[in-house]
Structures are given as C-alpha cells and as structure tokens.
Tab-separated table of C-alpha atoms in Angstrom:
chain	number	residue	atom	x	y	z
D	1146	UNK	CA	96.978	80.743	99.112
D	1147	UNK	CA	97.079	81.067	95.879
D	1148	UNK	CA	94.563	81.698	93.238
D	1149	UNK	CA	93.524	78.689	91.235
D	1150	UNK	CA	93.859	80.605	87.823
D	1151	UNK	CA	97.209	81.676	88.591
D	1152	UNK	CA	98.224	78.158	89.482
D	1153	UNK	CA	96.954	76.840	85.880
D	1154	UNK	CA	98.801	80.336	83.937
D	1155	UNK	CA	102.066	79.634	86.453
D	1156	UNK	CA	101.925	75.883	84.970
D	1157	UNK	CA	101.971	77.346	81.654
D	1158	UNK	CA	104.000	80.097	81.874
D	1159	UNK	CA	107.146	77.783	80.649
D	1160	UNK	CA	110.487	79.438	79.450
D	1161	UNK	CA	109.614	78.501	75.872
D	1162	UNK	CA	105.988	80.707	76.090
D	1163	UNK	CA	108.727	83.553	77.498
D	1164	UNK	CA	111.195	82.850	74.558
D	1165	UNK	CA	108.385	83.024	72.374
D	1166	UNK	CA	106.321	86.031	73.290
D	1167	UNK	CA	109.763	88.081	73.422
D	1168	UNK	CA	110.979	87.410	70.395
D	1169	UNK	CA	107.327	87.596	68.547
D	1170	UNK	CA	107.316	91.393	70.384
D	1171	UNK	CA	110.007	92.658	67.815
D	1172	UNK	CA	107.648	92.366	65.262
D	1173	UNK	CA	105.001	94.544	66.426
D	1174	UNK	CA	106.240	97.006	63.455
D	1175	UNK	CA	107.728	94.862	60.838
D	1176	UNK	CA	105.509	92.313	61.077
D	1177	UNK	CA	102.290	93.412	62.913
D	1178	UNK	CA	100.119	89.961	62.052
D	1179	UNK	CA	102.572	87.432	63.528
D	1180	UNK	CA	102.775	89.510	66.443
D	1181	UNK	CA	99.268	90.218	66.801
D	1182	UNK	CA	98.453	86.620	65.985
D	1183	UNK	CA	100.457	85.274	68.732
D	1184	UNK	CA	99.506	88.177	71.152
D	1185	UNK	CA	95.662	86.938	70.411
D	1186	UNK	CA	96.669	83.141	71.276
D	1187	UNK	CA	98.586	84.075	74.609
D	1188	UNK	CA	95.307	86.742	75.813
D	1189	UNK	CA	92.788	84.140	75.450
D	1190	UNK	CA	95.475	81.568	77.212
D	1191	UNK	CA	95.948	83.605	79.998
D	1192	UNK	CA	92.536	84.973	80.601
D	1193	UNK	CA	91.068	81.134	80.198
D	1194	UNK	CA	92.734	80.475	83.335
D	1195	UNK	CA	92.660	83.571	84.771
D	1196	UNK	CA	88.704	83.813	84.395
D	1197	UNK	CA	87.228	80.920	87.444
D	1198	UNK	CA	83.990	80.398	85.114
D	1199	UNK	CA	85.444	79.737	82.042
D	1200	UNK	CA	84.976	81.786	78.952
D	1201	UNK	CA	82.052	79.879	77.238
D	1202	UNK	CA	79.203	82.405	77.374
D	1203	UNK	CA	80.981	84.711	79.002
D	1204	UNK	CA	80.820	88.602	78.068
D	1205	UNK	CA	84.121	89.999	77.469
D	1206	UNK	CA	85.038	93.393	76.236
D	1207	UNK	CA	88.709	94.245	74.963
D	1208	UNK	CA	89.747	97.805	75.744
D	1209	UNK	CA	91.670	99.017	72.935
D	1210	UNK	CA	90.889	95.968	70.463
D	1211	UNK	CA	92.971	97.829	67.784
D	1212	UNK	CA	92.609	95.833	64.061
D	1213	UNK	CA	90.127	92.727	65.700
D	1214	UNK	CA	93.177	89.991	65.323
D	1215	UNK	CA	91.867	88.824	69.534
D	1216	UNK	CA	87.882	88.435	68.287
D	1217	UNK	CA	88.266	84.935	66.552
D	1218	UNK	CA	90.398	83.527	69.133
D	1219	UNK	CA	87.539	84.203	71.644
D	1220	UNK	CA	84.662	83.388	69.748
D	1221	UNK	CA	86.530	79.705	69.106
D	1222	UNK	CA	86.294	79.534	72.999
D	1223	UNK	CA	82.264	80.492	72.792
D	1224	UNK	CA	82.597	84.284	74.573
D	1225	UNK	CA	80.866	86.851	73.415
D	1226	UNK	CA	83.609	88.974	72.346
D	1227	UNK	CA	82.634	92.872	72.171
D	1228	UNK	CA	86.224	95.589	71.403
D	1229	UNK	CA	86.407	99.679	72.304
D	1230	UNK	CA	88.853	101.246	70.288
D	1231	UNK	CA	88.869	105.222	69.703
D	1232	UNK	CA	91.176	105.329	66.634
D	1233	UNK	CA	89.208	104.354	63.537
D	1234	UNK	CA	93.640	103.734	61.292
D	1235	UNK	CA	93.530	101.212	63.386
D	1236	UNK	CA	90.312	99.680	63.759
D	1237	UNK	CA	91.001	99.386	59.788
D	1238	UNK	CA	94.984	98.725	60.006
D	1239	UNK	CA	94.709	94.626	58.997
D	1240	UNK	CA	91.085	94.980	56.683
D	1241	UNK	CA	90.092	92.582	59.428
D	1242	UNK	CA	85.897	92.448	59.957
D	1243	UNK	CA	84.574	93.939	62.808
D	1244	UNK	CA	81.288	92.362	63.901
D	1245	UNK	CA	81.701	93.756	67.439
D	1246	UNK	CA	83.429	96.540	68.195
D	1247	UNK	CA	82.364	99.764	69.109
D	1248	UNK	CA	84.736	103.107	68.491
D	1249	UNK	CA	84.833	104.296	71.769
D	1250	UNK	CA	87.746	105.894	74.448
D	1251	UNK	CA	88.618	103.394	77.378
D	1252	UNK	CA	88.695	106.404	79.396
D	1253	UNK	CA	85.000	106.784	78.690
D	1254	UNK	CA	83.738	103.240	78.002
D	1255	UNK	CA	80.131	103.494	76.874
D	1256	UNK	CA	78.707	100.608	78.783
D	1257	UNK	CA	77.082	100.174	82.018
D	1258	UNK	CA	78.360	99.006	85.399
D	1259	UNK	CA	79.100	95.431	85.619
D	1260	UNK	CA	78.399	94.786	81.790
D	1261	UNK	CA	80.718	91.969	81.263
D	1262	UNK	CA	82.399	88.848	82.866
D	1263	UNK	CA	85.999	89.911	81.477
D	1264	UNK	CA	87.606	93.128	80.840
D	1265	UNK	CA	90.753	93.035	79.230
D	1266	UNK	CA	93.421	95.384	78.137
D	1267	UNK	CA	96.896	94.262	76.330
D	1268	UNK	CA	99.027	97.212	75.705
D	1269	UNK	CA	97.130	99.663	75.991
D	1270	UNK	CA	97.611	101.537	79.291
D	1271	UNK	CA	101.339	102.396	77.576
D	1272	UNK	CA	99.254	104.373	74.889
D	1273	UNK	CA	96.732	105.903	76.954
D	1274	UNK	CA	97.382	109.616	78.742
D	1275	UNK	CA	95.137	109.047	81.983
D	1276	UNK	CA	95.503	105.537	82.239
D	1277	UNK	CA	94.594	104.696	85.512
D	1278	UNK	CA	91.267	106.617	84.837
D	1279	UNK	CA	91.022	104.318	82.113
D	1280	UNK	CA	91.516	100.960	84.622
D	1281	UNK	CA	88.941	102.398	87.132
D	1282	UNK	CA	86.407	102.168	83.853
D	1283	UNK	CA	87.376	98.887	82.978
D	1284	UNK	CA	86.911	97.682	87.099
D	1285	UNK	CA	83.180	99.788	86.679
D	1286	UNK	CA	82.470	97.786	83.736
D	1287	UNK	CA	83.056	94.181	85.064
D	1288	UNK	CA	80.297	92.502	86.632
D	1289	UNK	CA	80.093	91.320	90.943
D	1290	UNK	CA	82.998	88.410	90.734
D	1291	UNK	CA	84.305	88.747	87.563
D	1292	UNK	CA	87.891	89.656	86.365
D	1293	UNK	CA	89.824	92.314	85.409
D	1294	UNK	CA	92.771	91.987	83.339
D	1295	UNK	CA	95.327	94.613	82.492
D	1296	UNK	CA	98.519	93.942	80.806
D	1297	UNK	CA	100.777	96.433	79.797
D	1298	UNK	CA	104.640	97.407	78.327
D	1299	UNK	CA	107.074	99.419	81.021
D	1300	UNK	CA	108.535	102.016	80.261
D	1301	UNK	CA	111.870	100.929	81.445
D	1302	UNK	CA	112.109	97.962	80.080
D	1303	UNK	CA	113.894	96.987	76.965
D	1304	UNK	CA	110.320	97.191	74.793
D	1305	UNK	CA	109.231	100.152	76.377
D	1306	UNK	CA	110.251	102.171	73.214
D	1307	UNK	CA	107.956	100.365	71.295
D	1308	UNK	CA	109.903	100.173	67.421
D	1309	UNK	CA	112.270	103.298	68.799
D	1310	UNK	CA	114.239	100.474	70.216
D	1311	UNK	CA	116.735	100.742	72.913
D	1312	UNK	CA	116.809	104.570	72.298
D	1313	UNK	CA	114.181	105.188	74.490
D	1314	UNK	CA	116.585	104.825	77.355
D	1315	UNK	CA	117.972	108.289	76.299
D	1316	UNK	CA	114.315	109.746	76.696
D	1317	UNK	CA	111.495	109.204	74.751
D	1318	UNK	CA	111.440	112.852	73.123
D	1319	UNK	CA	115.137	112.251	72.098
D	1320	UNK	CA	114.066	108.817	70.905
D	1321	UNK	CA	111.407	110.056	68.941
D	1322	UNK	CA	113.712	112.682	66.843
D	1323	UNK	CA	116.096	109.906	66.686
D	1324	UNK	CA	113.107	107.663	64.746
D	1325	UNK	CA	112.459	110.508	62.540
D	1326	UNK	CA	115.960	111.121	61.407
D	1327	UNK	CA	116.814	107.724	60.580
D	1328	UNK	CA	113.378	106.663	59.398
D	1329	UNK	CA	112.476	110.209	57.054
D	1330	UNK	CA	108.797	110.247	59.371
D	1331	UNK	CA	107.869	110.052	63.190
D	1332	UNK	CA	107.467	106.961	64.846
D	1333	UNK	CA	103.840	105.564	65.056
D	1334	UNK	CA	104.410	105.093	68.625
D	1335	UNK	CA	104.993	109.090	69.756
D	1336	UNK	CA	106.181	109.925	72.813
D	1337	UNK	CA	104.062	112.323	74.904
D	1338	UNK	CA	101.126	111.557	72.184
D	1339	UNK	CA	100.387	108.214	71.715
D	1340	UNK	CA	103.481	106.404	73.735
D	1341	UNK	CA	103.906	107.130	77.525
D	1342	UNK	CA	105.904	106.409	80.575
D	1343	UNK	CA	104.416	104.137	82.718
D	1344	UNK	CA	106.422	102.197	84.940
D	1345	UNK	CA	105.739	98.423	87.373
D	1346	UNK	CA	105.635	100.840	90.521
D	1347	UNK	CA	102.908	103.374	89.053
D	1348	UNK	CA	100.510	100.249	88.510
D	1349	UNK	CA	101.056	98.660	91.767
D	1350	UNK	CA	100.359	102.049	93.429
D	1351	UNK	CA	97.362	101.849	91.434
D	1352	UNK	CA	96.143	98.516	92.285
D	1353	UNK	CA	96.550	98.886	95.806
D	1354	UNK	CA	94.395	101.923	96.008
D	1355	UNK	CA	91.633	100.457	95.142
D	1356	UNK	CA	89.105	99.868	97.640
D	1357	UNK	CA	88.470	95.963	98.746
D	1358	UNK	CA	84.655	96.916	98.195
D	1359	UNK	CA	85.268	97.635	95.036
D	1360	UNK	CA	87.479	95.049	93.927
D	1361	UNK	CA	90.731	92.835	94.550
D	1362	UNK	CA	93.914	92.168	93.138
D	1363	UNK	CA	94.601	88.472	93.412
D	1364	UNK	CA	97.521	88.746	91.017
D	1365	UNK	CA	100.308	90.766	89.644
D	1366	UNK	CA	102.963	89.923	87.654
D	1367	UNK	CA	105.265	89.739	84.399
D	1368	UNK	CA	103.957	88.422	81.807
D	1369	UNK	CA	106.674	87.572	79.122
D	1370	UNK	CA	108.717	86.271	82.216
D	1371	UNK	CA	108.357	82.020	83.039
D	1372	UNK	CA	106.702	82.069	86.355
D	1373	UNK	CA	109.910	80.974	88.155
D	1374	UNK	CA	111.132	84.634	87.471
D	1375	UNK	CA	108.009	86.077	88.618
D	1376	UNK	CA	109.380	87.307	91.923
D	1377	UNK	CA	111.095	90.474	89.957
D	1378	UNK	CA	108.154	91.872	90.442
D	1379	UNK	CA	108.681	92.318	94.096
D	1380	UNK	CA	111.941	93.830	93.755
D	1381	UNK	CA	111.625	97.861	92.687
D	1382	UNK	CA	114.145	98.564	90.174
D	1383	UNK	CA	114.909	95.177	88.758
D	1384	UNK	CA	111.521	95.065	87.861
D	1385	UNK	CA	111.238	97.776	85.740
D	1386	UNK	CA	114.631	96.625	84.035
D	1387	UNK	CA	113.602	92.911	83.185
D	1388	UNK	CA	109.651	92.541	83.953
D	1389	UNK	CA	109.109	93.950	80.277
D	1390	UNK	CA	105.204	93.602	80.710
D	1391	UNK	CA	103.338	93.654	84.002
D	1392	UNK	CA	99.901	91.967	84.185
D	1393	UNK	CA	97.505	92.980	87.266
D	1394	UNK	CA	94.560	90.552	87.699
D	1395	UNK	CA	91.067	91.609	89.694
D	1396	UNK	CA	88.042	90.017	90.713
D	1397	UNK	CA	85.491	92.481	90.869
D	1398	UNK	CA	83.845	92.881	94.831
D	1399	UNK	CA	79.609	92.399	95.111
C-alpha cells in the first residue's frame, strides 16, 4: 500500500517539475535566487503532501535554512516556520530577514524531543561531515506521528560537484584544484570541508537502521526524477548515476 502523501507528490511529480528543477539546479552559483526561489516552491510542494495533517499550524523546523528564501513560502501555507543554520555568510548571503531562525549545528539541534510536526532538510546532508548523526537529530526532534524529510545531492550524480561541474567525477580533491585554477579562488562548495561524498546506498543503509520504535520510512526516492522513473532507486548503481537527489520520508513512531 502506498502512502497517501506519496500518491498526491507521485501525481505531481510530472516530467515538466523534473525538467524544471534540473535545469533551475545549474544556477545554484550563478544565479542563487532563482534557484533558491524555485527550491522554496518545490519543499513546501512536496512536504504539503508529504505531511498527512497539513501544514496549517503545523511546527516545522528547516535544518540548514541557509539565506531564509523557504520561510515565506511556509508562512503563506500558515506553519510556523522556525530554520537552524550554523554559518552566519550565509544566514546573511541574500540580506533576506530572519524572524525565525536560530544559528545552530544540525548535528546538535538545540530543541527538545518531538518539538515539531516537520523536520526538513534540502541539501544539506551533502554539506554536513557526520550526516547521519545529523538525521538521527532531526528524527529526535519530530514529534509521535509526524514526518521527517531529508533530501539530499549524490555524490555520483551529475550535480554532485555542486558548481565544480562534471569534474567531480575525477575526485572531488582534483575537482577542487581544478575550480581554483580556472576560477583564481576555491570553490564555495570544498571538498572534504564543506562538500562530501554521500552516495543513494549510504542513506538507505541509514534509513533502514533505524529502529521501527523509533520511526519509519514510508518513502524513498528521487526527487528531480518524474515518478515513473522512480524505480532507479531500487537498482544500485544506476541510481547513483541518474537519481541526482534522493529524498527519504519518516513518520516518527509513539
């Protein structure tokens, strides 16, 4: 059976949403508020259907909320939008307000158990050295039946170099010196700093761990993909070639 939310997001997960997201990632650098922008739109989207009570009143927090460009699309939908994000360049990146967000590591999150309806993370675990440690805080933090979102970039596929390109394929230290060469300064994105490997299988590994007490994974798939291709994530290998983004979707257990 499955899932009701994924059902709606499968509906709506159209080849033009796939054509769209893909080609809005290439300006994550270049361009960082029409990618951010449409990001924000998709998030609140995917976690309106994802979420079974709807996001009016609900809690959310946004692990690693970066410049704020997700905490008007939220508000529109009446949550109660709250961000973590550690690095204060880009809490200030886009001189966007920040009403609720607290500096704060997601491998630490400063909240207590079950605090919110929705915890969300989109690209983030990519950026993150222990990020698995980081997903157990974000399952601590979500309330007795509510959700759990984590979305994030694979290594392996074609935007896993973030703006080092296709380079990264040669290995992301290589990539990096490649960047600086061309570009006269590192890439914002460093490898083995900011920017790590982190592939479909490492996730999945992850998500099955987890204890059925403490939570369960009703979903798991890629999310710049149209939900007819969504069965690449069941085959290892072609999945870290061409699922690009994988998306793993809890309901917290109590």
């Amino acid at each position: 059976m499955v899932a009701p939310g994924l059902a709606r997001l499968a509906r709506r997960a159209t080849l033009r949403r796939a054509a769209g997201l893909l080609n809005d990632f290439r300006y994550e650098q270049p361009d960082p508020d029409r990618f951010y922008s449409a990001l924000a739109r998709d998030s609140v989207e995917l976690i309106g259907d994802l979420h079974p009570d709807g996001l009016s009143g609900a809690g959310v927090l946004d692990v690693g909320g970066g410049p704020g460009y997700f905490a008007d699309g939220f508000a529109a939908r009446g949550a109660h939008y709250v961000s973590a994000e550690p690095d204060p360049a880009e809490l200030h990146a886009a001189g966007l307000p920040h009403r609720a967000t607290v500096r704060a590591s997601g491998m630490a999150l400063p909240f207590a158990d079950g605090a919110f309806d929705v915890v969300f993370s989109s690209n983030v675990v990519e950026h993150v050295s222990d990020p698995w440690r980081m997903c157990a805080e974000m399952l601590r933090v979500t309330r007795p039946g509510g959700t759990t979102v984590i979305s994030y970039t694979l290594w392996y596929g074609p935007f896993g170099g973030h703006e080092m390109g296709l380079t990264h394929y040669l290995g992301g230290h290589r990539a990096a010196r490649m960047y600086t060469r061309r570009h006269g300064h590192p890439p914002k994105n460093l490898f083995g700093t900011s920017l790590f490997r982190v592939t479909a299988a490492d996730g999945l590994r992850w998500a099955r761990s987890v204890p059925s007490s403490e939570a369960v994974l009703i979903g798991a798939f890629p999310r710049y993909l149209p939900s007819w291709m969504w069965w690449v994530m069941r085959v290892p290998g072609l999945r870290e070639l061409l699922g690009s983004n994988l998306v793993l979707v809890f309901r917290r257990a109590g």
